[in-house]
């Protein structure tokens, strides 16, 4: 596959993970989670906006009963994390005794996920696991146990497959990195 360049606003991005690779890996994750939760009816909590494409593809690949709900947390502005996490849309489901899998588009410092895990812990779920499309291990600052990781990536700014640059490019089928 040829590398593709895309210009979004003032920045140029190049393909780093093509759609075929993403879809194959997401299918593998769905199979792994289906096996791990074969008798548990997990509740996926997809973090909006970035995880919506990943969440849809993952849930469609599940082979066991599961449910999905959405939470919206904000910590980004442009290409940089603000470091401040603000919960915009909360969780309405009763989580007591439920097996929760948080679906995130990308985990970098872990600040967002640490806050979300702490918040969920007060609702007495049976278990809480993290599942992320992308993980930047070199940026992690929090102690997180991330059970399901589709791709470990370098510390590049990326867009596509639900991830954005100033709300643009979420619909791109590939994942693209900022060109230096």
CSV table of C-alpha atoms in Angstrom, one decimal:
chain,number,residue,atom,x,y,z
A,1,UNK,CA,0.0,0.0,0.0
A,2,UNK,CA,1.3,3.4,-0.9
A,3,UNK,CA,1.8,6.0,1.8
A,4,UNK,CA,-0.9,8.7,1.7
A,5,UNK,CA,-0.5,12.3,2.6
A,6,UNK,CA,-3.4,14.3,3.8
A,7,UNK,CA,-3.5,18.1,4.7
A,8,UNK,CA,-5.8,19.1,7.5
A,9,UNK,CA,-5.9,22.8,8.2
A,10,UNK,CA,-2.2,23.8,8.7
A,11,UNK,CA,-0.7,20.3,9.1
A,12,UNK,CA,0.3,17.4,6.8
A,13,UNK,CA,-0.2,13.8,7.9
A,14,UNK,CA,1.0,10.5,6.4
A,15,UNK,CA,-0.4,7.0,6.7
A,16,UNK,CA,1.0,5.1,9.6
A,17,UNK,CA,-1.5,2.3,10.1
A,18,UNK,CA,-3.6,1.3,7.1
A,19,UNK,CA,-7.3,0.4,7.4
A,20,UNK,CA,-6.8,-3.3,6.6
A,21,UNK,CA,-4.3,-3.6,9.5
A,22,UNK,CA,-6.6,-1.8,11.9
A,23,UNK,CA,-9.6,-3.9,11.1
A,24,UNK,CA,-7.7,-7.2,11.3
A,25,UNK,CA,-6.4,-6.2,14.8
A,26,UNK,CA,-9.8,-5.0,16.0
A,27,UNK,CA,-11.3,-8.3,15.0
A,28,UNK,CA,-8.6,-10.2,16.9
A,29,UNK,CA,-9.3,-8.1,20.0
A,30,UNK,CA,-13.0,-8.8,19.7
A,31,UNK,CA,-12.3,-12.5,19.5
A,32,UNK,CA,-10.0,-12.3,22.6
A,33,UNK,CA,-12.5,-10.3,24.6
A,34,UNK,CA,-15.3,-12.6,23.5
A,35,UNK,CA,-13.3,-15.6,24.8
A,36,UNK,CA,-12.4,-13.8,28.1
A,37,UNK,CA,-16.0,-12.8,28.8
A,38,UNK,CA,-17.8,-15.8,27.3
A,39,UNK,CA,-20.2,-16.0,30.3
A,40,UNK,CA,-20.2,-12.4,31.6
A,41,UNK,CA,-22.2,-10.0,29.3
A,42,UNK,CA,-19.6,-7.2,29.5
A,43,UNK,CA,-20.6,-3.5,29.4
A,44,UNK,CA,-18.4,-1.5,27.1
A,45,UNK,CA,-18.0,2.1,28.1
A,46,UNK,CA,-16.8,3.9,25.0
A,47,UNK,CA,-15.1,7.2,25.6
A,48,UNK,CA,-16.3,9.8,23.1
A,49,UNK,CA,-15.5,11.3,20.7
A,50,UNK,CA,-12.4,9.5,19.5
A,51,UNK,CA,-13.4,5.9,20.3
A,52,UNK,CA,-16.7,5.8,18.4
A,53,UNK,CA,-15.3,4.1,15.2
A,54,UNK,CA,-13.2,1.7,17.2
A,55,UNK,CA,-16.1,0.9,19.5
A,56,UNK,CA,-18.5,0.2,16.6
A,57,UNK,CA,-16.1,-2.1,14.9
A,58,UNK,CA,-15.1,-3.9,18.1
A,59,UNK,CA,-18.7,-4.5,19.2
A,60,UNK,CA,-19.7,-5.7,15.8
A,61,UNK,CA,-16.9,-8.3,16.1
A,62,UNK,CA,-18.1,-9.6,19.5
A,63,UNK,CA,-19.4,-13.2,19.5
A,64,UNK,CA,-21.0,-13.1,23.0
A,65,UNK,CA,-23.7,-10.9,24.5
A,66,UNK,CA,-22.5,-7.5,25.4
A,67,UNK,CA,-23.8,-4.0,26.0
A,68,UNK,CA,-22.4,-0.5,25.1
A,69,UNK,CA,-22.8,2.9,26.6
A,70,UNK,CA,-20.9,6.2,26.1
A,71,UNK,CA,-19.1,8.6,28.3
A,72,UNK,CA,-17.5,11.9,27.1
A,73,UNK,CA,-14.4,13.2,28.8
A,74,UNK,CA,-12.4,16.2,27.5
A,75,UNK,CA,-8.7,16.8,27.9
A,76,UNK,CA,-7.5,17.9,24.5
A,77,UNK,CA,-7.2,21.2,22.6
A,78,UNK,CA,-5.7,21.1,19.2
A,79,UNK,CA,-2.7,18.8,19.3
A,80,UNK,CA,-1.9,19.1,23.0
A,81,UNK,CA,-3.5,17.7,26.1
A,82,UNK,CA,-4.7,20.4,28.5
A,83,UNK,CA,-3.9,18.2,31.5
A,84,UNK,CA,-7.3,19.0,32.8
A,85,UNK,CA,-10.0,16.3,32.5
A,86,UNK,CA,-13.6,17.4,32.5
A,87,UNK,CA,-16.4,14.9,32.5
A,88,UNK,CA,-19.0,16.1,30.0
A,89,UNK,CA,-21.5,13.3,29.8
A,90,UNK,CA,-21.8,10.9,32.7
A,91,UNK,CA,-22.7,7.2,33.0
A,92,UNK,CA,-26.4,6.4,33.7
A,93,UNK,CA,-26.2,2.6,34.0
A,94,UNK,CA,-26.1,0.8,37.3
A,95,UNK,CA,-22.6,-0.6,37.3
A,96,UNK,CA,-22.8,-2.6,40.6
A,97,UNK,CA,-21.7,-6.2,39.9
A,98,UNK,CA,-21.1,-5.5,36.2
A,99,UNK,CA,-18.0,-6.4,34.1
A,100,UNK,CA,-16.9,-3.1,32.6
A,101,UNK,CA,-14.5,-2.7,29.7
A,102,UNK,CA,-13.5,0.9,29.0
A,103,UNK,CA,-12.9,1.5,25.3
A,104,UNK,CA,-10.5,4.4,24.6
A,105,UNK,CA,-9.1,5.6,21.3
A,106,UNK,CA,-5.6,6.4,22.7
A,107,UNK,CA,-3.9,6.2,26.1
A,108,UNK,CA,-0.9,8.6,26.4
A,109,UNK,CA,-0.2,9.9,30.0
A,110,UNK,CA,-3.0,7.8,31.5
A,111,UNK,CA,-4.5,10.8,33.4
A,112,UNK,CA,-7.9,10.5,31.8
A,113,UNK,CA,-8.1,6.8,32.4
A,114,UNK,CA,-6.9,7.0,36.0
A,115,UNK,CA,-9.7,9.5,36.7
A,116,UNK,CA,-12.3,7.4,35.0
A,117,UNK,CA,-11.2,4.2,36.8
A,118,UNK,CA,-11.4,6.0,40.1
A,119,UNK,CA,-14.9,7.2,39.3
A,120,UNK,CA,-16.1,3.8,38.2
A,121,UNK,CA,-14.6,2.1,41.3
A,122,UNK,CA,-17.1,4.0,43.5
A,123,UNK,CA,-20.0,2.3,41.7
A,124,UNK,CA,-18.9,-1.2,42.8
A,125,UNK,CA,-18.4,-3.0,39.4
A,126,UNK,CA,-17.4,-6.7,39.4
A,127,UNK,CA,-14.4,-5.8,37.3
A,128,UNK,CA,-13.0,-2.9,35.2
A,129,UNK,CA,-10.6,-3.4,32.3
A,130,UNK,CA,-9.0,-1.0,29.8
A,131,UNK,CA,-9.1,-1.6,26.1
A,132,UNK,CA,-7.4,0.9,23.8
A,133,UNK,CA,-6.9,1.2,20.1
A,134,UNK,CA,-3.6,3.0,20.5
A,135,UNK,CA,-1.1,3.2,23.4
A,136,UNK,CA,2.0,5.5,23.7
A,137,UNK,CA,4.1,3.6,26.4
A,138,UNK,CA,6.8,6.3,26.4
A,139,UNK,CA,4.3,9.0,27.5
A,140,UNK,CA,2.6,7.0,30.3
A,141,UNK,CA,2.7,8.7,33.7
A,142,UNK,CA,0.1,6.8,35.6
A,143,UNK,CA,0.2,3.2,36.9
A,144,UNK,CA,-2.4,1.6,34.6
A,145,UNK,CA,-3.0,-2.1,33.8
A,146,UNK,CA,-4.1,-2.0,30.2
A,147,UNK,CA,-5.4,-5.4,29.4
A,148,UNK,CA,-6.2,-5.0,25.7
A,149,UNK,CA,-4.0,-2.9,23.4
A,150,UNK,CA,-4.5,-2.9,19.6
A,151,UNK,CA,-1.3,-1.0,18.8
A,152,UNK,CA,1.6,0.5,20.7
A,153,UNK,CA,2.8,3.6,18.8
A,154,UNK,CA,5.6,6.2,19.1
A,155,UNK,CA,4.9,9.6,20.5
A,156,UNK,CA,3.5,11.0,17.3
A,157,UNK,CA,0.3,13.1,16.9
A,158,UNK,CA,-2.1,10.9,15.0
A,159,UNK,CA,-5.5,11.3,13.3
A,160,UNK,CA,-8.1,9.2,11.5
A,161,UNK,CA,-10.3,6.2,12.5
A,162,UNK,CA,-12.1,8.4,14.9
A,163,UNK,CA,-9.2,10.5,16.1
A,164,UNK,CA,-9.1,14.2,15.2
A,165,UNK,CA,-7.2,17.4,14.8
A,166,UNK,CA,-9.4,20.2,15.9
A,167,UNK,CA,-12.5,18.1,15.2
A,168,UNK,CA,-11.3,17.3,11.6
A,169,UNK,CA,-10.3,13.9,10.1
A,170,UNK,CA,-12.3,11.6,12.3
A,171,UNK,CA,-13.7,9.9,9.2
A,172,UNK,CA,-10.4,8.9,7.6
A,173,UNK,CA,-10.2,5.1,7.4
A,174,UNK,CA,-6.4,4.9,8.0
A,175,UNK,CA,-4.5,6.2,11.0
A,176,UNK,CA,-2.1,9.0,10.0
A,177,UNK,CA,0.8,10.6,11.8
A,178,UNK,CA,1.8,14.2,11.7
A,179,UNK,CA,4.5,14.7,9.1
A,180,UNK,CA,7.7,16.3,10.4
